[in-house]
Amino acid sequence: MSDHVYKVLELTGTSTSSSDDAIRNAIARASSSVRNLRWFEVLETRGEVDAGQVTRWQVTIKAGFKLEG
């Protein structure tokens, strides 16, 4: 059967390096407890500023995983 059904999670990852790293951190952490992650969509990007410098990135994503069975 080639049709799939996906469940969607909303995740927020953080990083002091970049928004890409924040996404990777969210996916890596979710992958440790959720099987079959297949895709993600960026919903929102935020950051923390201190003394005129970006000090932390925070990215909220939707991540889809394929249901088994």
mmCIF file with all atom_site columns, C-alpha atoms in Angstrom:
data_model
loop_
_atom_site.group_PDB
_atom_site.id
_atom_site.type_symbol
_atom_site.label_atom_id
_atom_site.label_alt_id
_atom_site.label_comp_id
_atom_site.label_asym_id
_atom_site.label_entity_id
_atom_site.label_seq_id
_atom_site.pdbx_PDB_ins_code
_atom_site.Cartn_x
_atom_site.Cartn_y
_atom_site.Cartn_z
_atom_site.occupancy
_atom_site.B_iso_or_equiv
_atom_site.pdbx_formal_charge
_atom_site.auth_seq_id
_atom_site.auth_comp_id
_atom_site.auth_asym_id
_atom_site.auth_atom_id
_atom_site.pdbx_PDB_model_num
ATOM 1  C CA . MET A 1 1  ? 0.000  0.000  0.000  1.00 0.00 ? 1  MET A CA 1
ATOM 2  C CA . SER A 1 2  ? 1.492  3.365  -0.998 1.00 0.00 ? 2  SER A CA 1
ATOM 3  C CA . ASP A 1 3  ? -0.856 5.708  0.903  1.00 0.00 ? 3  ASP A CA 1
ATOM 4  C CA . HIS A 1 4  ? 0.356  7.008  4.262  1.00 0.00 ? 4  HIS A CA 1
ATOM 5  C CA . VAL A 1 5  ? -1.220 8.695  7.272  1.00 0.00 ? 5  VAL A CA 1
ATOM 6  C CA . TYR A 1 6  ? 0.805  11.171 9.321  1.00 0.00 ? 6  TYR A CA 1
ATOM 7  C CA . LYS A 1 7  ? 0.492  12.497 12.857 1.00 0.00 ? 7  LYS A CA 1
ATOM 8  C CA . VAL A 1 8  ? 1.724  16.055 13.445 1.00 0.00 ? 8  VAL A CA 1
ATOM 9  C CA . LEU A 1 9  ? 3.633  17.344 16.472 1.00 0.00 ? 9  LEU A CA 1
ATOM 10 C CA . GLU A 1 10 ? 4.440  20.935 17.316 1.00 0.00 ? 10 GLU A CA 1
ATOM 11 C CA . LEU A 1 11 ? 7.987  21.379 18.624 1.00 0.00 ? 11 LEU A CA 1
ATOM 12 C CA . THR A 1 12 ? 10.126 24.340 19.662 1.00 0.00 ? 12 THR A CA 1
ATOM 13 C CA . GLY A 1 13 ? 13.900 24.056 19.458 1.00 0.00 ? 13 GLY A CA 1
ATOM 14 C CA . THR A 1 14 ? 16.460 26.523 20.727 1.00 0.00 ? 14 THR A CA 1
ATOM 15 C CA . SER A 1 15 ? 20.084 27.308 19.941 1.00 0.00 ? 15 SER A CA 1
ATOM 16 C CA . THR A 1 16 ? 22.650 29.957 20.735 1.00 0.00 ? 16 THR A CA 1
ATOM 17 C CA . SER A 1 17 ? 24.187 29.432 17.261 1.00 0.00 ? 17 SER A CA 1
ATOM 18 C CA . SER A 1 18 ? 21.473 29.726 14.598 1.00 0.00 ? 18 SER A CA 1
ATOM 19 C CA . SER A 1 19 ? 17.879 29.108 13.619 1.00 0.00 ? 19 SER A CA 1
ATOM 20 C CA . ASP A 1 20 ? 19.023 26.060 11.606 1.00 0.00 ? 20 ASP A CA 1
ATOM 21 C CA . ASP A 1 21 ? 20.603 24.589 14.729 1.00 0.00 ? 21 ASP A CA 1
ATOM 22 C CA . ALA A 1 22 ? 17.393 25.249 16.674 1.00 0.00 ? 22 ALA A CA 1
ATOM 23 C CA . ILE A 1 23 ? 15.476 23.211 14.069 1.00 0.00 ? 23 ILE A CA 1
ATOM 24 C CA . ARG A 1 24 ? 18.068 20.434 14.159 1.00 0.00 ? 24 ARG A CA 1
ATOM 25 C CA . ASN A 1 25 ? 17.916 20.343 17.971 1.00 0.00 ? 25 ASN A CA 1
ATOM 26 C CA . ALA A 1 26 ? 14.124 19.970 17.935 1.00 0.00 ? 26 ALA A CA 1
ATOM 27 C CA . ILE A 1 27 ? 14.249 17.191 15.314 1.00 0.00 ? 27 ILE A CA 1
ATOM 28 C CA . ALA A 1 28 ? 17.097 15.351 17.059 1.00 0.00 ? 28 ALA A CA 1
ATOM 29 C CA . ARG A 1 29 ? 15.342 15.410 20.428 1.00 0.00 ? 29 ARG A CA 1
ATOM 30 C CA . ALA A 1 30 ? 11.998 14.293 18.973 1.00 0.00 ? 30 ALA A CA 1
ATOM 31 C CA . SER A 1 31 ? 13.729 11.504 17.030 1.00 0.00 ? 31 SER A CA 1
ATOM 32 C CA . SER A 1 32 ? 14.913 9.975  20.299 1.00 0.00 ? 32 SER A CA 1
ATOM 33 C CA . SER A 1 33 ? 11.332 9.111  21.263 1.00 0.00 ? 33 SER A CA 1
ATOM 34 C CA . VAL A 1 34 ? 9.256  9.282  18.053 1.00 0.00 ? 34 VAL A CA 1
ATOM 35 C CA . ARG A 1 35 ? 9.731  6.823  15.184 1.00 0.00 ? 35 ARG A CA 1
ATOM 36 C CA . ASN A 1 36 ? 9.223  7.561  11.497 1.00 0.00 ? 36 ASN A CA 1
ATOM 37 C CA . LEU A 1 37 ? 9.698  11.367 11.495 1.00 0.00 ? 37 LEU A CA 1
ATOM 38 C CA . ARG A 1 38 ? 9.392  12.332 7.834  1.00 0.00 ? 38 ARG A CA 1
ATOM 39 C CA . TRP A 1 39 ? 8.990  16.098 7.402  1.00 0.00 ? 39 TRP A CA 1
ATOM 40 C CA . PHE A 1 40 ? 8.894  19.455 9.122  1.00 0.00 ? 40 PHE A CA 1
ATOM 41 C CA . GLU A 1 41 ? 7.468  22.924 8.479  1.00 0.00 ? 41 GLU A CA 1
ATOM 42 C CA . VAL A 1 42 ? 8.715  26.113 10.148 1.00 0.00 ? 42 VAL A CA 1
ATOM 43 C CA . LEU A 1 43 ? 5.864  27.965 11.852 1.00 0.00 ? 43 LEU A CA 1
ATOM 44 C CA . GLU A 1 44 ? 7.599  30.707 13.792 1.00 0.00 ? 44 GLU A CA 1
ATOM 45 C CA . THR A 1 45 ? 11.083 32.074 14.427 1.00 0.00 ? 45 THR A CA 1
ATOM 46 C CA . ARG A 1 46 ? 11.935 34.154 17.472 1.00 0.00 ? 46 ARG A CA 1
ATOM 47 C CA . GLY A 1 47 ? 15.112 35.329 19.111 1.00 0.00 ? 47 GLY A CA 1
ATOM 48 C CA . GLU A 1 48 ? 16.454 36.705 22.336 1.00 0.00 ? 48 GLU A CA 1
ATOM 49 C CA . VAL A 1 49 ? 18.462 39.915 22.296 1.00 0.00 ? 49 VAL A CA 1
ATOM 50 C CA . ASP A 1 50 ? 20.925 41.049 24.954 1.00 0.00 ? 50 ASP A CA 1
ATOM 51 C CA . ALA A 1 51 ? 23.001 44.229 24.683 1.00 0.00 ? 51 ALA A CA 1
ATOM 52 C CA . GLY A 1 52 ? 22.083 44.595 21.020 1.00 0.00 ? 52 GLY A CA 1
ATOM 53 C CA . GLN A 1 53 ? 23.207 41.063 20.091 1.00 0.00 ? 53 GLN A CA 1
ATOM 54 C CA . VAL A 1 54 ? 21.182 37.975 19.244 1.00 0.00 ? 54 VAL A CA 1
ATOM 55 C CA . THR A 1 55 ? 21.890 35.532 22.066 1.00 0.00 ? 55 THR A CA 1
ATOM 56 C CA . ARG A 1 56 ? 19.413 32.729 21.355 1.00 0.00 ? 56 ARG A CA 1
ATOM 57 C CA . TRP A 1 57 ? 17.257 31.482 18.495 1.00 0.00 ? 57 TRP A CA 1
ATOM 58 C CA . GLN A 1 58 ? 13.905 29.802 19.113 1.00 0.00 ? 58 GLN A CA 1
ATOM 59 C CA . VAL A 1 59 ? 12.110 28.076 16.228 1.00 0.00 ? 59 VAL A CA 1
ATOM 60 C CA . THR A 1 60 ? 8.677  26.425 16.388 1.00 0.00 ? 60 THR A CA 1
ATOM 61 C CA . ILE A 1 61 ? 8.027  23.723 13.810 1.00 0.00 ? 61 ILE A CA 1
ATOM 62 C CA . LYS A 1 62 ? 5.380  21.206 12.867 1.00 0.00 ? 62 LYS A CA 1
ATOM 63 C CA . ALA A 1 63 ? 6.935  17.763 12.432 1.00 0.00 ? 63 ALA A CA 1
ATOM 64 C CA . GLY A 1 64 ? 5.111  14.856 10.820 1.00 0.00 ? 64 GLY A CA 1
ATOM 65 C CA . PHE A 1 65 ? 5.662  11.195 11.484 1.00 0.00 ? 65 PHE A CA 1
ATOM 66 C CA . LYS A 1 66 ? 4.182  8.284  9.578  1.00 0.00 ? 66 LYS A CA 1
ATOM 67 C CA . LEU A 1 67 ? 1.753  6.101  11.505 1.00 0.00 ? 67 LEU A CA 1
ATOM 68 C CA . GLU A 1 68 ? 2.552  2.408  11.429 1.00 0.00 ? 68 GLU A CA 1
ATOM 69 C CA . GLY A 1 69 ? 0.135  -0.269 10.407 1.00 0.00 ? 69 GLY A CA 1
#
